[in-house]
Amino acid sequence: TRQATPPLTTTLVMTDFLATDLFAAGLLTATTAPTTPIASPVTLDPAAEGADAAPALALSQRLPRHYFVDPTGDDDNSGLLASVPLATIQHALALVEPGDTIHLAAGDYYENLTSVTAGRAGAPITIMGPSDAIIRGNGEASAAFYLTHDYYTFTGFTFDGLYGDPTDKDGYTQKLLYVQGMGEKKGVTGLRVLHMTFRNAGGECLRLRYFAHNNEIAYSTFQVCGLLDFVFNEGGKNGEAIYVGTASDQWSDGKNPTSDPDASTNNWIHHNVMDTQGNECVEVKEGGYANLIEYNLCTGQLDPDSAGIGARGSQNVIRYNTIYSNVGAGIRLGGHEVDGVQYGVNNLVYGNNLLSNIAGGVKIIIDPQKRICGNYLTRNLGKQAFGEGSEGYEPAAPC
């Protein structure tokens, strides 16, 4: 029986969606499951009085603010009313505090953005707008939005990497939303990406990198990721819709705070529509574990060696997705062995519809895996299960 998807308002913690699968399989214990820190509420000393008490009282009673941004606005405006909007999102990012909202008007925003302030649990910083509010980048940085702070919500608007000549590779922003952890073994948490559109990325459309945990990407559309390699033939295979973690051969490239395996975990990716015309719809790299990928529609993958959805990390759950008409496999499992640790094992794959994928159904590079069963496979040109570690697995067998 398929488990119901948790409601959108559910606080995203491990026990919300993985307890049944991972604890029952013996892959996690109460001592290893990640948890979400809860911020301490602001308290006032009842004995405080006079001048010392006033600033604390003012801080505790600050109401959330709404900032309005329009390409026709002016950064000398307050931005606190739609009639006096700011001109740039970056200026609004410099003003917001936890609980505040940035409202985007329709139009094109040629900015490469960087987060400035973190939200809080229960008081995220929200950026919202209609689908024709489009962040494009301008070529001054590789990412249209470089997010390094916790508790942000993005909803409604569009990232489109085309900012210049569509026939020139230099006319596209490489990464659309790039989420990078900056603390030692501490990544971004509390990110929610809802009802968004991503298209025309030079590389991956959305990246969660370095210990990203307890984030949600849902009800969004991804179209055309990986233009540099898959259209302009730059020679690589970069072009994921959603890329989780850091490849093992990049752990020591200096971009992460440490060279540790990237233990990105407990990220919930669901109800998205992805037509990459590049590489995987979702890929979890070595070190990433216990991520949930469910109820997504995935097509348009063009790499014969990979798949629509891939797990090079371990203990991830891939379920209830429809994965069809990809050049590679429907699903690929298995990662590298690094310092004696084999990555890409003990993943759970069930309840998926795998249709018309050229390479085959489930590509299993490494054994053991857990609970590969209950999938519906039809019209795939290759075998239902194939790869060096596939012996004994029957993806369509009842669970």
XYZ file of C-alpha atoms in Angstrom:
399
model
C 0.000 0.000 0.000
C 1.357 3.378 -0.951
C 1.975 5.713 1.913
C 0.260 9.079 1.712
C 2.516 12.023 1.049
C 2.801 14.250 4.130
C 0.866 17.526 3.813
C 2.785 20.566 2.666
C 2.516 22.121 6.114
C 4.301 19.224 7.810
C 7.550 20.190 9.526
C 10.263 18.395 7.619
C 12.060 16.047 9.986
C 13.245 12.475 9.557
C 10.256 10.856 11.247
C 7.827 12.574 8.874
C 8.633 10.417 5.899
C 11.456 7.938 6.328
C 10.889 6.228 9.661
C 8.837 3.376 8.231
C 11.327 2.569 5.485
C 14.706 3.209 7.028
C 14.182 2.276 10.646
C 12.338 -0.884 9.626
C 15.171 -1.793 7.281
C 17.651 -1.347 10.113
C 19.525 1.362 8.219
C 19.081 4.076 10.831
C 18.669 4.120 14.574
C 17.308 6.689 16.965
C 20.865 7.817 17.641
C 21.817 8.290 13.983
C 18.691 9.946 12.609
C 19.172 13.670 11.924
C 17.026 16.143 13.768
C 16.036 19.744 13.178
C 17.351 22.225 15.758
C 14.655 24.376 17.302
C 15.498 28.001 17.834
C 15.039 29.287 21.373
C 12.251 31.873 21.630
C 13.043 35.445 22.576
C 12.355 35.967 26.284
C 12.216 39.093 28.367
C 13.451 39.411 31.919
C 10.337 40.422 33.906
C 12.637 42.316 36.253
C 14.036 44.419 33.429
C 12.828 47.997 33.395
C 13.604 51.405 32.071
C 15.973 51.982 29.179
C 17.414 48.463 29.291
C 14.023 46.832 28.777
C 12.835 49.022 25.900
C 15.203 47.749 23.175
C 14.467 44.125 24.064
C 10.731 44.786 23.991
C 10.998 46.524 20.619
C 13.003 43.639 19.193
C 10.542 41.019 20.404
C 7.559 42.929 18.972
C 8.945 43.690 15.502
C 6.338 42.743 12.937
C 7.320 41.026 9.689
C 7.928 43.474 6.878
C 7.003 43.184 3.226
C 9.389 44.558 0.642
C 8.295 45.110 -2.946
C 10.647 44.923 -5.914
C 9.993 45.922 -9.519
C 12.535 46.335 -12.347
C 11.043 49.799 -12.877
C 11.490 50.739 -9.207
C 14.224 52.674 -7.426
C 16.545 51.442 -4.678
C 16.200 54.851 -3.027
C 12.576 53.974 -2.295
C 11.595 52.320 0.973
C 10.152 49.342 -0.875
C 7.547 48.937 1.865
C 4.624 49.585 -0.488
C 3.932 48.237 -3.963
C 3.634 51.847 -5.127
C 7.227 52.636 -4.081
C 9.143 49.485 -5.000
C 12.836 48.821 -4.913
C 14.574 48.167 -8.223
C 16.805 45.245 -7.261
C 16.303 42.035 -5.365
C 19.826 42.292 -3.974
C 18.951 45.528 -2.200
C 15.910 43.839 -0.677
C 18.083 40.918 0.455
C 20.248 43.403 2.345
C 17.193 44.717 4.211
C 15.233 41.616 5.174
C 15.209 40.027 8.604
C 13.675 36.723 9.753
C 9.966 36.575 8.958
C 10.105 39.171 6.188
C 8.824 38.695 2.630
C 10.138 40.002 -0.678
C 7.428 40.414 -3.334
C 8.609 40.388 -6.947
C 6.643 42.173 -9.638
C 6.491 40.734 -13.138
C 9.544 41.498 -15.243
C 13.124 40.454 -15.917
C 15.739 40.694 -13.165
C 19.259 40.675 -14.589
C 20.998 40.099 -11.273
C 23.400 37.587 -9.769
C 22.132 37.386 -6.215
C 23.708 36.412 -2.894
C 21.867 35.842 0.377
C 22.815 38.154 3.257
C 20.750 37.180 6.309
C 19.372 33.879 7.608
C 15.756 33.284 8.443
C 14.717 31.284 11.501
C 12.627 28.196 12.102
C 9.092 29.547 12.210
C 10.216 32.851 10.675
C 11.692 32.133 7.244
C 12.626 34.774 4.726
C 10.221 34.400 1.812
C 10.726 35.469 -1.792
C 7.580 35.226 -3.878
C 6.220 36.392 -7.184
C 4.278 35.410 -10.305
C 5.736 33.071 -12.911
C 6.559 36.037 -15.158
C 8.862 37.490 -12.511
C 12.085 36.068 -13.945
C 15.568 36.027 -12.408
C 18.122 35.568 -15.193
C 21.570 36.501 -13.922
C 23.806 38.831 -15.891
C 27.055 36.962 -16.450
C 28.948 38.485 -13.522
C 28.818 35.230 -11.503
C 28.216 31.573 -12.249
C 24.992 31.370 -10.203
C 21.837 33.419 -10.571
C 21.206 33.000 -6.820
C 23.927 31.897 -4.398
C 22.217 30.887 -1.157
C 24.335 30.263 1.943
C 21.784 30.984 4.691
C 19.103 28.908 6.416
C 15.319 29.118 6.329
C 14.398 30.608 2.981
C 11.199 29.981 1.033
C 11.040 30.546 -2.727
C 7.600 30.387 -4.301
C 5.915 31.161 -7.601
C 8.523 32.920 -9.715
C 10.968 31.752 -12.398
C 14.686 31.241 -12.832
C 15.647 31.444 -16.515
C 19.361 31.362 -17.289
C 19.040 33.004 -20.703
C 20.280 36.568 -20.286
C 22.104 37.138 -23.586
C 22.447 35.690 -27.074
C 20.616 32.325 -27.177
C 23.016 31.034 -29.840
C 26.093 31.727 -27.688
C 27.082 29.594 -24.685
C 28.111 32.795 -22.890
C 24.516 33.990 -23.035
C 23.454 31.590 -20.266
C 23.897 31.574 -16.494
C 25.597 28.328 -15.455
C 23.684 27.542 -12.231
C 20.269 28.910 -11.378
C 19.872 28.282 -7.625
C 23.110 27.212 -5.928
C 22.799 26.298 -2.249
C 26.170 26.053 -0.486
C 26.874 25.136 3.130
C 29.499 27.396 4.714
C 29.958 26.078 8.278
C 32.177 23.147 9.197
C 30.000 20.085 8.536
C 27.008 22.414 8.651
C 24.922 22.993 5.560
C 21.850 24.958 4.641
C 18.590 23.829 6.234
C 14.969 24.967 6.120
C 14.926 25.807 2.411
C 11.568 25.365 0.673
C 11.304 25.686 -3.104
C 7.623 25.556 -4.061
C 5.701 26.103 -7.308
C 8.792 27.437 -9.057
C 10.003 27.254 -12.672
C 13.634 26.589 -13.624
C 14.862 26.639 -17.218
C 17.858 27.256 -19.458
C 20.761 26.506 -17.130
C 24.263 26.134 -18.482
C 24.862 23.382 -15.890
C 22.619 22.046 -13.147
C 19.418 23.942 -12.506
C 19.399 23.557 -8.703
C 22.237 22.421 -6.453
C 22.201 21.444 -2.767
C 25.859 21.264 -1.748
C 27.706 20.398 1.484
C 25.681 18.932 4.351
C 22.375 20.324 3.079
C 19.641 18.866 5.264
C 15.912 19.103 5.903
C 15.123 21.005 2.720
C 12.097 20.630 0.442
C 11.787 21.021 -3.332
C 8.230 20.490 -4.527
C 5.549 21.301 -7.105
C 8.115 22.901 -9.403
C 8.980 22.609 -13.097
C 12.471 22.071 -14.496
C 13.154 22.459 -18.219
C 16.465 22.422 -20.089
C 19.411 21.986 -17.757
C 22.965 21.398 -18.999
C 23.103 23.545 -22.104
C 26.895 23.875 -22.035
C 27.516 20.134 -22.326
C 24.409 18.885 -24.081
C 23.844 21.694 -26.604
C 27.178 23.484 -26.925
C 29.189 20.240 -26.620
C 31.624 21.361 -23.929
C 32.589 17.739 -23.311
C 31.122 17.021 -19.875
C 27.867 15.553 -18.607
C 26.688 18.244 -16.198
C 22.995 18.970 -16.509
C 20.927 17.762 -13.556
C 17.625 19.342 -12.662
C 18.368 18.773 -8.957
C 21.893 17.862 -7.865
C 22.245 16.814 -4.219
C 25.669 16.749 -2.576
C 29.242 16.733 -3.863
C 30.825 14.117 -6.114
C 33.578 12.204 -4.319
C 36.240 13.475 -6.709
C 35.276 17.049 -5.729
C 35.385 16.707 -1.927
C 38.872 18.238 -1.866
C 38.450 20.867 -4.583
C 38.467 23.691 -2.004
C 34.886 24.812 -2.600
C 33.519 23.182 0.569
C 34.614 24.250 4.079
C 36.158 20.807 4.656
C 37.085 17.833 2.490
C 34.706 15.479 4.317
C 32.197 13.317 2.457
C 29.189 15.521 1.763
C 26.540 14.056 4.079
C 23.564 15.904 2.605
C 20.520 14.219 4.101
C 16.805 14.283 4.753
C 16.021 16.405 1.718
C 12.505 15.878 0.365
C 12.062 16.157 -3.411
C 8.487 15.565 -4.525
C 5.760 16.380 -7.050
C 8.079 18.075 -9.530
C 7.900 17.923 -13.343
C 11.337 17.616 -14.948
C 12.334 17.556 -18.621
C 16.055 18.187 -18.403
C 17.182 17.738 -22.010
C 20.472 17.198 -20.192
C 21.251 14.720 -17.439
C 19.480 13.303 -14.376
C 16.267 14.734 -13.041
C 17.647 14.078 -9.555
C 21.049 12.759 -8.539
C 22.336 12.172 -5.011
C 26.131 12.020 -4.881
C 28.430 9.910 -2.699
C 27.974 10.709 0.978
C 24.390 11.872 0.573
C 22.011 9.580 2.448
C 18.398 9.195 3.595
C 16.929 11.591 1.044
C 13.365 11.045 -0.179
C 12.576 11.351 -3.899
C 8.906 10.690 -4.629
C 5.971 11.516 -6.918
C 8.100 13.239 -9.556
C 7.623 13.154 -13.341
C 10.995 12.714 -15.056
C 11.882 12.710 -18.756
C 14.319 14.118 -21.327
C 17.564 12.724 -19.852
C 20.195 12.349 -22.608
C 23.185 10.505 -21.087
C 23.236 6.771 -21.960
C 25.469 5.992 -18.965
C 23.315 7.474 -16.211
C 19.557 7.561 -15.580
C 16.485 9.637 -14.982
C 17.081 9.425 -11.219
C 20.406 8.367 -9.718
C 21.689 7.534 -6.241
C 25.445 7.365 -5.781
C 24.810 7.843 -2.078
C 23.297 5.289 0.289
C 20.015 4.687 2.119
C 17.972 6.952 -0.159
C 14.325 6.263 -0.999
C 13.159 6.541 -4.620
C 9.455 5.780 -4.838
C 6.239 6.555 -6.738
C 7.992 8.445 -9.548
C 7.085 8.231 -13.241
C 10.316 8.064 -15.231
C 9.934 7.781 -18.980
C 11.579 8.305 -22.386
C 15.109 8.794 -21.109
C 18.227 7.804 -23.043
C 19.774 6.186 -19.954
C 18.131 3.880 -17.433
C 15.082 4.779 -15.451
C 17.013 4.578 -12.160
C 20.724 4.103 -11.446
C 22.200 2.923 -8.121
C 25.830 2.776 -7.004
C 28.764 5.069 -6.241
C 32.505 5.017 -5.727
C 34.466 3.331 -2.968
C 36.493 5.948 -1.083
C 38.909 5.210 1.785
C 37.401 1.774 2.226
C 33.804 3.001 2.299
C 31.485 1.830 -0.464
C 28.905 4.456 -1.399
C 25.645 3.915 -3.222
C 24.299 0.915 -1.279
C 21.145 0.049 0.667
C 18.859 2.281 -1.377
C 15.117 1.587 -1.543
C 13.370 1.657 -4.938
C 9.681 0.780 -5.130
C 6.368 1.864 -6.618
C 7.930 3.642 -9.611
C 6.610 3.640 -13.183
C 9.555 3.104 -15.554
C 8.487 3.501 -19.168
C 10.294 3.591 -22.533
C 13.777 4.221 -21.150
C 16.342 3.238 -23.762
C 19.080 1.739 -21.565
C 16.650 -0.229 -19.408
C 14.802 -0.162 -16.110
C 17.054 -0.158 -13.030
C 20.841 -0.030 -13.423
C 22.509 -1.478 -10.333
C 26.250 -0.912 -10.193
C 26.801 -1.945 -6.582
C 25.296 -4.604 -4.341
C 23.704 -4.713 -1.752
C 20.577 -2.643 -2.229
C 17.369 -2.753 -0.166
C 13.767 -3.267 -1.246
C 13.931 -3.029 -5.025
C 10.423 -4.237 -5.805
C 6.898 -3.270 -6.746
C 7.907 -1.164 -9.740
C 5.966 -1.115 -13.013
C 8.243 -1.491 -16.052
C 7.116 -1.454 -19.673
C 8.579 -0.713 -23.119
C 12.088 -0.137 -21.760
C 14.519 -1.226 -24.482
C 17.074 -2.702 -22.078
C 16.637 -5.225 -19.273
C 14.510 -4.632 -16.210
C 17.630 -4.876 -14.032
C 21.176 -4.630 -15.360
C 24.671 -3.616 -14.304
C 27.482 -5.254 -12.355
C 25.474 -5.509 -9.136
C 22.083 -6.459 -10.580
C 22.124 -10.236 -10.141
C 19.187 -11.447 -8.101
C 17.188 -8.212 -8.253
C 13.724 -8.164 -9.825
C 12.421 -4.580 -9.834
C 8.902 -5.622 -10.890
C 8.477 -8.375 -8.294
C 5.867 -7.715 -5.600
C 7.192 -6.229 -2.384
